[in-house]
Short mmCIF file of C-alpha atoms in Angstrom, two decimals:
data_model
loop_
_atom_site.label_atom_id
_atom_site.label_comp_id
_atom_site.label_asym_id
_atom_site.label_seq_id
_atom_site.Cartn_x
_atom_site.Cartn_y
_atom_site.Cartn_z
CA MET Y 1 -26.50 14.72 -5.11
CA LEU Y 2 -27.77 14.21 -1.59
CA ARG Y 3 -26.13 10.86 -1.59
CA HIS Y 4 -22.81 12.57 -2.24
CA LEU Y 5 -23.37 15.10 0.49
CA ASN Y 6 -23.78 12.22 2.82
CA HIS Y 7 -20.23 11.17 2.12
CA VAL Y 8 -18.60 14.48 3.01
CA ARG Y 9 -16.18 14.11 5.86
CA ARG Y 10 -17.91 16.58 8.12
CA THR Y 11 -15.63 16.51 11.15
CA GLU Y 12 -12.57 17.16 9.09
CA LEU Y 13 -14.18 19.90 7.06
CA LYS Y 14 -15.47 21.70 10.13
CA LEU Y 15 -12.10 21.59 11.84
CA LEU Y 16 -10.34 22.74 8.69
CA LEU Y 17 -12.65 25.73 8.39
CA ILE Y 18 -11.88 26.69 11.98
CA VAL Y 19 -8.18 26.38 11.23
CA LEU Y 20 -8.59 28.57 8.16
CA LEU Y 21 -10.36 31.26 10.18
CA PHE Y 22 -7.70 31.05 12.86
CA PHE Y 23 -4.98 31.46 10.29
CA ALA Y 24 -6.76 34.36 8.57
CA ALA Y 25 -7.23 36.22 11.85
CA GLY Y 26 -3.65 35.65 12.91
CA TYR Y 27 -2.26 36.62 9.54
CA LEU Y 28 -4.21 39.88 9.40
CA MET Y 29 -3.09 40.66 12.92
CA VAL Y 30 0.54 40.10 12.04
CA VAL Y 31 0.31 42.17 8.89
CA PHE Y 32 -1.40 45.04 10.71
CA THR Y 33 0.79 45.13 13.78
CA THR Y 34 4.06 44.86 11.96
CA GLN Y 35 2.73 47.26 9.34
CA GLN Y 36 3.99 45.35 6.41
CA ARG Y 37 1.54 47.17 4.19
CA GLU Y 38 -1.07 49.87 4.22
CA CYS Y 39 -4.46 48.76 5.33
CA ILE Y 40 -7.74 49.95 3.87
CA PRO Y 41 -10.52 48.28 5.79
CA SER Y 42 -12.60 46.95 2.96
CA VAL Y 43 -13.56 43.44 2.02
CA PRO Y 44 -11.69 43.15 -1.28
CA ASP Y 45 -8.56 44.65 0.24
CA VAL Y 46 -8.55 42.23 3.14
CA LEU Y 47 -9.13 39.36 0.76
CA SER Y 48 -6.31 40.46 -1.51
CA MET Y 49 -4.10 40.62 1.56
CA LEU Y 50 -4.96 37.06 2.42
CA TRP Y 51 -4.83 35.61 -1.03
CA PRO Y 52 -1.43 34.18 -1.75
CA SER Y 53 -0.57 33.15 1.76
CA SER Y 54 -3.70 31.23 2.61
CA LEU Y 55 -3.34 29.11 -0.50
CA PRO Y 56 -1.90 26.09 1.36
CA LEU Y 57 -4.84 26.04 3.77
CA LEU Y 58 -7.31 26.26 0.91
CA LEU Y 59 -5.45 23.36 -0.62
CA PHE Y 60 -5.95 21.44 2.60
CA ILE Y 61 -9.69 21.94 2.23
CA GLY Y 62 -9.41 20.77 -1.34
CA VAL Y 63 -7.58 17.67 -0.18
CA SER Y 64 -10.31 17.04 2.36
CA LEU Y 65 -13.04 17.29 -0.26
CA GLY Y 66 -11.04 15.01 -2.50
CA LEU Y 67 -10.75 12.54 0.32
CA SER Y 68 -14.47 12.49 0.89
CA TRP Y 69 -14.91 11.76 -2.79
CA ARG Y 70 -12.30 9.04 -3.12
CA LEU Y 71 -11.31 7.63 0.24
CA GLN Y 72 -13.81 8.51 2.92
CA ARG Y 73 -12.44 6.18 5.48
CA ALA Y 74 -9.11 7.81 6.18
CA ASP Y 75 -8.46 9.41 9.52
CA GLN Y 76 -10.29 12.69 9.97
CA ILE Y 77 -8.36 14.33 12.76
CA LEU Y 78 -4.87 14.14 11.32
CA LEU Y 79 -5.37 16.62 8.51
CA PRO Y 80 -6.76 19.51 10.60
CA LEU Y 81 -4.01 19.09 13.17
CA VAL Y 82 -1.37 19.23 10.49
CA ALA Y 83 -3.10 22.21 8.92
CA LEU Y 84 -3.11 24.00 12.25
CA LEU Y 85 0.58 23.41 12.81
CA ALA Y 86 1.53 24.31 9.26
CA GLY Y 87 -0.61 27.44 9.43
CA MET Y 88 1.11 28.37 12.65
CA GLY Y 89 4.43 27.90 10.92
CA LEU Y 90 3.37 30.12 8.07
CA LEU Y 91 2.15 32.73 10.53
CA LEU Y 92 5.42 32.75 12.42
CA THR Y 93 7.45 32.91 9.25
CA THR Y 94 5.43 35.97 8.27
CA ARG Y 95 6.14 37.45 11.64
CA LEU Y 96 9.81 36.62 11.91
CA GLU Y 97 11.16 36.64 8.39
CA PRO Y 98 8.75 38.54 6.19
CA GLY Y 99 11.16 38.31 3.32
CA LEU Y 100 10.76 34.58 3.15
CA ILE Y 101 7.00 34.49 3.20
CA ALA Y 102 6.16 34.74 -0.47
CA PHE Y 103 8.74 32.10 -1.08
CA THR Y 104 7.43 29.82 1.61
CA ALA Y 105 3.77 30.10 0.91
CA THR Y 106 3.60 29.85 -2.79
CA SER Y 107 6.60 28.25 -4.34
CA MET Y 108 9.36 25.80 -3.64
CA VAL Y 109 10.02 25.26 0.00
CA MET Y 110 13.22 23.35 -0.06
CA SER Y 111 15.79 25.98 0.68
CA PRO Y 112 17.93 25.36 3.73
CA PRO Y 113 17.27 27.18 6.97
CA ASN Y 114 19.73 29.91 7.73
CA ASN Y 115 22.26 29.59 10.45
CA ARG Y 116 21.14 26.20 11.48
CA SER Y 117 23.03 24.74 14.36
CA GLY Y 118 24.04 21.22 13.54
CA MET O 1 4.34 24.67 1.86
CA THR O 2 2.11 24.56 -1.14
CA LEU O 3 4.51 22.07 -2.56
CA GLY O 4 4.23 20.11 0.65
CA VAL O 5 0.47 19.94 0.39
CA ILE O 6 0.79 18.87 -3.21
CA VAL O 7 3.10 16.06 -2.16
CA LEU O 8 0.56 15.09 0.48
CA ALA O 9 -2.21 15.05 -2.09
CA LEU O 10 -0.12 12.96 -4.46
CA MET O 11 0.66 10.54 -1.70
CA ILE O 12 -2.99 10.18 -0.83
CA PHE O 13 -4.78 10.31 -4.12
CA LEU O 14 -2.64 8.57 -6.67
CA PRO O 15 -3.71 4.97 -6.91
CA TRP O 16 -0.31 3.76 -5.82
CA ASP O 17 -1.53 0.25 -5.34
CA MET O 18 -2.65 -0.02 -8.92
CA ILE O 19 0.62 1.41 -10.18
CA PHE O 20 2.65 -0.95 -8.08
CA ILE O 21 0.53 -3.95 -8.84
CA ARG O 22 1.11 -3.34 -12.50
CA LEU O 23 4.83 -2.64 -12.21
CA GLN O 24 5.92 -4.82 -9.36
CA SER O 25 2.94 -7.07 -8.81
CA SER O 26 2.59 -6.00 -5.20
CA SER O 27 0.79 -3.26 -3.36
CA LEU O 28 2.50 -0.14 -2.09
CA MET O 29 3.01 -1.36 1.44
CA ASP O 30 4.26 -4.71 0.27
CA TRP O 31 6.61 -3.00 -2.10
CA LEU O 32 8.05 -0.88 0.70
CA ASP O 33 8.21 -4.00 2.79
CA HIS O 34 10.03 -6.21 0.34
CA HIS O 35 12.67 -3.85 -0.93
CA ARG O 36 14.05 -2.74 2.36
CA TYR O 37 17.73 -3.24 1.67
CA ILE O 38 17.58 -1.35 -1.60
CA TRP O 39 15.89 1.50 0.19
CA LEU O 40 18.39 1.50 2.96
CA LEU O 41 21.42 1.41 0.71
CA LEU O 42 19.95 4.23 -1.32
CA GLY O 43 19.40 6.35 1.77
CA ILE O 44 22.80 5.69 3.27
CA GLY O 45 24.40 6.19 -0.11
CA MET O 46 22.75 9.55 -0.51
CA THR O 47 23.78 10.63 2.95
CA GLY O 48 27.27 9.35 2.40
CA ALA O 49 27.49 11.18 -0.89
CA THR O 50 27.22 14.47 0.95
CA PHE O 51 30.77 13.90 2.12
CA PHE O 52 31.95 14.40 -1.42
CA LEU O 53 29.21 16.35 -3.11
CA GLY O 54 27.57 18.18 -0.24
CA THR O 55 27.33 21.91 -0.10
CA ASP O 56 27.20 24.28 2.78
CA PRO O 57 24.99 27.13 1.68
CA ASN O 58 24.89 29.11 4.90
CA ASN O 59 28.32 28.57 6.44
CA SER O 60 27.17 26.62 9.42
CA GLY O 61 30.13 24.30 9.19
CA VAL O 62 28.25 21.17 8.20
CA LYS O 63 27.98 20.04 4.62
CA VAL O 64 24.74 18.14 4.67
CA TRP O 65 22.84 19.66 1.80
CA PHE O 66 22.65 18.76 -1.83
CA ASN O 67 22.46 21.63 -4.19
CA PHE O 68 19.93 20.84 -6.88
CA GLY O 69 20.17 24.28 -8.44
CA LEU O 70 16.58 25.21 -7.71
CA PHE O 71 16.65 24.15 -4.11
CA HIS O 72 18.75 22.54 -1.44
CA PHE O 73 17.89 19.18 -0.06
CA GLN O 74 19.05 17.45 3.08
CA PRO O 75 19.25 13.69 2.57
CA SER O 76 19.40 12.81 6.23
CA GLU O 77 15.77 13.88 6.44
CA LEU O 78 14.92 11.20 3.93
CA LEU O 79 17.14 8.71 5.72
CA LYS O 80 14.97 8.79 8.80
CA ILE O 81 11.87 7.66 6.93
CA ILE O 82 13.86 5.00 5.14
CA LEU O 83 15.29 3.69 8.36
CA VAL O 84 11.83 3.47 9.88
CA ILE O 85 10.59 1.53 6.86
CA TYR O 86 13.57 -0.80 7.11
CA MET O 87 13.14 -1.43 10.79
CA ALA O 88 9.41 -1.93 10.53
CA SER O 89 9.92 -4.48 7.80
CA TYR O 90 12.71 -6.33 9.57
CA LEU O 91 11.05 -6.39 12.96
CA ASP O 92 7.78 -7.51 11.45
CA GLN O 93 9.42 -10.42 9.70
CA HIS O 94 11.37 -11.55 12.72
CA ARG O 95 8.96 -10.46 15.40
CA GLU O 96 8.67 -13.77 17.19
CA LEU O 97 12.38 -14.41 17.02
CA VAL O 98 13.40 -10.98 18.22
CA GLY O 99 10.90 -11.20 21.02
CA SER O 100 12.02 -14.60 22.20
CA SER O 101 15.12 -15.48 24.12
CA TYR O 102 17.40 -18.47 24.20
CA ARG O 103 19.40 -20.03 26.95
CA LEU O 104 23.14 -20.11 27.15
CA GLY O 105 24.00 -22.07 30.23
CA PRO O 106 22.39 -20.37 33.17
CA LEU O 107 21.94 -17.10 31.31
CA LYS O 108 18.90 -16.06 29.38
CA LEU O 109 20.04 -14.07 26.42
CA PRO O 110 18.15 -12.04 23.90
CA PRO O 111 18.42 -13.52 20.42
CA LEU O 112 21.54 -11.72 19.46
CA PRO O 113 22.00 -13.20 15.97
CA TYR O 114 18.73 -11.72 14.84
CA LEU O 115 19.57 -8.33 16.18
CA VAL O 116 22.88 -8.14 14.39
CA PRO O 117 21.69 -7.06 10.92
CA LEU O 118 19.36 -4.59 12.51
CA ALA O 119 22.02 -3.08 14.71
CA ALA O 120 24.57 -3.09 11.89
CA MET O 121 22.35 -1.24 9.44
CA TRP O 122 21.34 1.18 12.10
CA GLY O 123 24.96 1.66 13.13
CA ILE O 124 26.00 2.50 9.60
CA ALA O 125 23.25 5.08 9.35
CA MET O 126 24.17 6.56 12.70
CA ALA O 127 27.86 6.69 11.87
CA THR O 128 27.18 8.54 8.65
CA ILE O 129 25.20 11.13 10.49
CA ILE O 130 27.57 11.49 13.41
CA PHE O 131 30.51 12.01 11.11
CA GLN O 132 28.56 14.86 9.61
CA ARG O 133 28.10 16.37 13.06
CA ASP O 134 24.35 16.25 12.60
CA LEU O 135 23.70 15.42 16.22
CA GLY O 136 20.00 16.18 16.24
CA ALA O 137 19.32 13.64 13.53
CA ALA O 138 21.46 11.06 15.30
CA LEU O 139 19.54 11.52 18.52
CA LEU O 140 16.29 11.24 16.60
CA LEU O 141 17.29 8.00 14.92
CA PHE O 142 18.46 6.54 18.19
CA GLY O 143 15.18 7.33 19.89
CA VAL O 144 13.12 5.94 17.04
CA PHE O 145 15.22 2.78 17.02
CA LEU O 146 14.64 2.16 20.71
CA ALA O 147 10.96 2.95 20.52
CA MET O 148 10.38 0.58 17.63
CA LEU O 149 12.36 -2.19 19.24
CA TYR O 150 10.31 -1.77 22.38
CA VAL O 151 7.02 -1.71 20.53
CA ALA O 152 7.87 -4.82 18.53
CA THR O 153 9.14 -6.89 21.43
CA GLY O 154 7.69 -5.37 24.57
CA ARG O 155 10.92 -5.98 26.45
CA ALA O 156 12.20 -3.25 28.72
CA LEU O 157 15.62 -4.87 28.61
CA TYR O 158 16.29 -3.42 25.19
CA VAL O 159 15.38 0.03 26.30
CA MET O 160 17.65 -0.16 29.30
CA GLY O 161 20.46 -1.51 27.18
CA GLY O 162 19.86 1.28 24.70
CA VAL O 163 19.96 3.92 27.39
CA ALA O 164 23.21 2.46 28.71
CA ALA O 165 24.66 2.46 25.21
CA PHE O 166 23.51 6.03 24.85
CA ALA O 167 25.31 7.03 28.04
CA VAL O 168 28.52 5.42 26.83
CA GLY O 169 28.17 7.01 23.42
CA ALA O 170 27.50 10.39 24.95
CA ILE O 171 30.64 10.20 27.09
CA VAL O 172 32.75 9.12 24.13
CA LEU O 173 31.37 11.90 21.96
CA TYR O 174 31.91 14.39 24.75
CA ARG O 175 35.55 13.40 24.93
CA PHE O 176 36.35 13.47 21.27
CA VAL O 177 33.99 15.83 19.53
CA GLU O 178 34.37 19.50 20.14
CA VAL O 179 30.87 20.45 19.05
CA VAL O 180 29.39 18.23 21.73
CA ARG O 181 31.61 19.71 24.40
CA ASP O 182 30.58 23.21 23.36
CA ARG O 183 26.93 22.32 23.42
CA VAL O 184 27.10 20.77 26.85
CA SER O 185 28.97 23.69 28.37
CA ILE O 186 26.47 26.12 26.85
CA TRP O 187 23.68 24.06 28.27
CA LEU O 188 25.15 23.94 31.75
CA ASP O 189 25.96 27.60 32.04
CA PRO O 190 25.07 29.88 29.15
CA TRP O 191 25.62 33.01 31.22
CA ALA O 192 29.33 32.29 31.49
CA MET O 193 29.64 33.17 27.81
CA ALA O 194 26.58 35.29 27.30
CA GLN O 195 28.22 37.38 24.61
CA GLY O 196 29.74 34.45 22.78
CA LEU O 197 28.48 30.96 22.26
CA GLY O 198 25.75 31.26 24.85
CA TYR O 199 24.20 34.40 23.35
CA GLN O 200 21.45 32.55 21.53
CA ILE O 201 20.22 30.54 24.47
CA VAL O 202 20.48 33.46 26.92
CA GLN O 203 18.39 35.63 24.64
CA ALA O 204 15.92 32.80 24.19
CA THR O 205 15.52 32.44 27.93
CA TYR O 206 14.88 36.15 28.35
CA ALA O 207 12.41 36.07 25.47
CA LEU O 208 10.45 33.29 27.14
CA ALA O 209 10.50 35.14 30.43
CA SER O 210 9.19 38.35 28.88
CA GLY O 211 6.29 36.46 27.37
CA GLY O 212 4.56 35.69 30.62
CA VAL O 213 1.24 33.91 30.69
CA PHE O 214 -0.52 35.52 27.74
CA GLY O 215 2.45 36.89 25.85
CA THR O 216 3.16 40.26 24.41
CA GLY O 217 0.76 39.78 21.55
CA LEU O 218 1.39 38.68 18.02
CA GLY O 219 3.72 41.15 16.35
CA ARG O 220 4.35 43.09 19.55
CA GLY O 221 7.39 41.29 20.89
CA VAL O 222 11.01 41.47 19.78
CA PRO O 223 11.80 37.81 19.14
CA THR O 224 14.08 38.57 16.19
CA ILE O 225 16.89 39.35 18.61
CA VAL O 226 17.42 35.63 19.04
CA PRO O 227 19.58 34.26 16.24
CA ALA O 228 17.98 31.57 14.06
CA ILE O 229 14.61 32.29 15.63
CA HIS O 230 12.64 31.09 12.64
CA THR O 231 14.31 27.70 12.42
CA ASP O 232 15.59 26.31 15.70
CA PHE O 233 13.91 28.68 18.11
CA VAL O 234 10.42 29.01 16.73
CA PHE O 235 8.97 27.78 19.97
CA ILE O 236 10.64 30.68 21.78
CA ALA O 237 8.93 33.11 19.43
CA ILE O 238 5.59 31.52 20.26
CA GLY O 239 6.46 31.74 23.93
CA GLU O 240 7.24 35.42 23.73
CA GLU O 241 4.35 36.56 21.59
CA LEU O 242 1.60 34.19 22.63
CA GLY O 243 2.85 33.37 26.08
CA LEU O 244 2.35 30.24 28.10
CA ALA O 245 -1.13 29.84 26.65
CA GLY O 246 0.18 29.71 23.10
CA THR O 247 2.95 27.26 23.88
CA LEU O 248 0.54 25.00 25.72
CA ALA O 249 -1.81 25.10 22.75
CA ILE O 250 1.00 24.05 20.45
CA LEU O 251 2.03 21.28 22.82
CA ILE O 252 -1.53 20.01 22.98
CA THR O 253 -1.71 19.99 19.21
CA TYR O 254 1.43 17.89 19.04
CA LEU O 255 0.09 15.55 21.71
CA LEU O 256 -3.11 15.07 19.77
CA LEU O 257 -1.16 14.44 16.58
CA ILE O 258 0.98 11.81 18.25
CA PHE O 259 -2.00 10.27 19.98
CA ARG O 260 -3.79 10.06 16.66
CA GLY O 261 -0.79 8.40 15.04
CA PHE O 262 -0.61 5.70 17.70
CA HIS O 263 -4.36 5.34 17.47
CA ILE O 264 -4.04 4.60 13.76
CA ALA O 265 -1.37 2.04 14.55
CA LEU O 266 -3.56 0.33 17.10
CA ARG O 267 -6.49 0.14 14.75
CA VAL O 268 -4.69 -1.66 11.95
CA PRO O 269 -6.77 -4.80 11.73
CA GLY O 270 -5.59 -8.32 11.46
CA ARG O 271 -2.52 -10.18 12.54
CA PHE O 272 -0.79 -10.04 9.20
CA ARG O 273 -0.46 -6.32 8.93
CA GLY O 274 2.34 -5.96 11.41
CA PHE O 275 4.43 -4.01 8.95
CA GLU O 276 1.90 -1.23 8.63
CA GLN O 277 1.38 -1.16 12.34
CA LEU O 278 5.08 -0.81 13.08
CA LEU O 279 5.43 1.71 10.30
CA ALA O 280 2.72 3.89 11.79
CA VAL O 281 4.33 3.68 15.21
CA GLY O 282 7.74 4.55 13.83
CA LEU O 283 6.53 7.48 11.77
CA THR O 284 4.63 8.90 14.72
CA THR O 285 7.64 8.45 16.94
CA ILE O 286 9.64 10.57 14.52
CA PHE O 287 7.31 13.47 15.23
CA ALA O 288 7.29 12.81 18.94
CA ILE O 289 11.04 12.65 19.40
CA GLN O 290 11.71 15.53 17.06
CA THR O 291 9.35 17.73 19.07
CA LEU O 292 10.78 16.56 22.37
CA VAL O 293 14.40 17.09 21.36
CA ILE O 294 14.02 20.57 19.95
CA LEU O 295 11.67 21.82 22.65
CA GLY O 296 13.91 20.41 25.35
CA GLY O 297 16.82 22.19 23.70
CA ASN O 298 14.91 25.45 23.47
CA VAL O 299 13.92 25.57 27.11
CA ARG O 300 17.34 24.32 28.25
CA LEU O 301 16.13 20.97 29.48
CA ILE O 302 18.69 19.11 27.39
CA PRO O 303 21.62 20.40 25.32
CA LEU O 304 20.50 22.09 22.14
CA THR O 305 20.72 20.08 18.97
CA GLY O 306 19.70 21.50 15.66
CA ILE O 307 16.56 19.82 14.48
CA THR O 308 13.36 21.30 13.17
CA LEU O 309 10.10 21.60 15.04
CA PRO O 310 7.77 19.55 12.82
CA PHE O 311 5.63 21.69 10.50
CA ILE O 312 6.34 24.97 12.28
CA SER O 313 10.02 25.59 11.74
CA TYR O 314 11.11 27.18 8.56
CA GLY O 315 13.05 24.35 7.02
CA GLY O 316 12.29 23.24 3.55
CA SER O 317 13.20 19.59 3.15
CA SER O 318 12.01 18.83 6.65
CA ILE O 319 8.51 20.16 5.99
CA LEU O 320 8.32 18.21 2.78
CA ILE O 321 9.32 14.99 4.51
CA ASN O 322 6.81 15.67 7.26
CA PHE O 323 4.02 15.97 4.74
CA LEU O 324 5.21 12.73 3.21
CA ILE O 325 4.95 11.09 6.63
CA VAL O 326 1.42 12.39 7.10
CA GLY O 327 0.50 11.07 3.68
CA LEU O 328 1.79 7.63 4.65
CA LEU O 329 -0.11 7.76 7.93
CA MET O 330 -3.32 8.66 6.11
CA ARG O 331 -2.85 5.73 3.78
CA ILE O 332 -2.28 3.38 6.68
CA SER O 333 -5.35 4.75 8.41
CA LEU O 334 -7.37 3.91 5.32
CA GLY O 335 -6.78 0.25 5.91
CA SER O 336 -7.59 0.55 9.57
CA GLN O 337 -11.00 2.08 9.35
CA THR O 338 -14.42 0.62 9.78
CA THR O 339 -17.18 -0.27 7.40
CA PRO O 340 -16.94 1.31 3.96
CA GLY O 341 -20.47 2.64 4.10
CA LYS O 342 -19.98 4.75 7.17
CA PRO O 343 -19.89 8.22 5.75
CA ALA O 344 -18.73 10.75 8.27
CA GLY O 345 -17.82 11.38 11.83
CA ILE O 346 -15.20 9.61 13.82
CA PRO O 347 -15.91 5.92 13.69
CA THR O 348 -16.55 4.59 17.11
CA ARG O 349 -15.00 1.60 18.70
CA LYS O 350 -18.27 -0.20 18.38
CA SER O 351 -18.33 0.00 14.62
CA GLN O 352 -14.84 -1.39 14.54
CA VAL O 353 -16.13 -4.55 16.06
CA VAL O 354 -18.84 -4.67 13.45
CA ARG O 355 -16.32 -4.64 10.67
CA SER O 356 -15.01 -8.09 11.23
CA GLY O 357 -18.51 -9.46 11.40
CA SER O 358 -19.43 -7.66 8.17
CA THR O 359 -23.11 -7.58 8.97
CA ARG O 360 -23.94 -4.06 7.89
CA PRO O 361 -26.88 -4.28 5.55
CA LEU O 362 -26.55 -0.90 3.86
CA THR O 363 -22.94 -0.99 2.83
CA PRO O 364 -22.46 -1.13 -0.91
CA ALA O 365 -19.66 -3.63 -1.01
CA ILE O 366 -18.63 -5.57 2.00
CA VAL O 367 -15.39 -7.28 1.45
CA PRO O 368 -14.87 -9.85 4.11
CA SER O 369 -11.84 -11.51 2.68
CA PHE O 370 -8.50 -10.17 3.59
CA ALA O 371 -6.90 -10.04 0.20
CA MET O 372 -9.74 -8.04 -1.24
CA HIS O 373 -9.61 -5.60 1.59
CA ARG O 374 -5.99 -5.02 0.96
CA LYS O 375 -6.45 -4.40 -2.72
CA GLU O 376 -9.25 -2.00 -2.16
CA ARG O 377 -7.03 0.25 -0.16
#
């Protein structure tokens, strides 16, 4: 067991946790300030608010753990950076087009952007 | 986005090498390397097919999407990866030749015959895109082409020639294509038509200005006034709500990402892995140029061309392709790392030197030979 712990990609995991916290804070802030839903300050409520939209970032952590199990030698900085940018994108989509957010976060993502200038 | 992460995971975790060794008797990278023309024809064919089968779901005047029922997909996004794979493969194979020069009388010429297939394939791809009025993608491909040529040969001549060709092309397009003329006039003076074509960019400029150093605060600004804020003008939204600090943070993140990509390329070991090296450079350059072009357009440094900000913009097929690129980069970085026993932390330069010597006593399986190393990936 300890031997396996030794293989965990620590740098990546640490950075990913920071990114997750950053995203959670930003997401709660957006939801509160734009008043997309009523807020009851309790732990389960906050968690339920975060649940579907932080799924991709949790998946990132899953990918990181998987990497430390299978391929420990891959680059460790790339994944957190991508997670940060993608989380930022999710955050801004929540802010700018709340209607799209459920769609973006949880399901297919391949719909075309609106009003795109060629 | 979840789908994107799943694609990333598939790209990383599936033992592609085993699958390809069984099916094609070559590893994944070799397979990409050896089938470049098939790839390219497929990509160009798909992009070309949008002329006949393409749909235009949001009335923007360009038919560049496929309608797959469930979702829309933009093949030119795929074309950019394919073109990078093609160029990496070609340049790797002919690296010495492309880099050399031959004499014609008193003149020293670059080896034109070897550049012809490259330029032809690239020209076909560019033409397809330009006829679709997808200027952002064309600019992106042009930049990637020049960057890869420069990286493979190290000759500034190509870059200068490319820039000259770009100037000529820009003038020609300006003369004959109305979209380009519109874009340039908007860029030069958006206030002349602030209620018409220039509305978007004028509003974007005001949004940036109202952001200030620390911004209005997340959720406190009014960025939705700008049309298409969540696709082309995401950076403006960051600028308004998070201010200069937020935009700088995003820029630094992109810089680190690009730096990391080039770092991976530099660390690919051995002389015979040129394909992977060039591939990593090309894929990273896609990010770099995409960011540069759209940010320059947003802050009115260059004329605006519609292209997505990697990972942040709301644009489905683009995000998916970006995750695919990251997956490829991760796979390349696998081959470029240090000793297999080193568990965590960023491997230092020192341990990279150790790798070739293979003297680490504690590593479970040291594979000095090259072929084995490749398989293990």
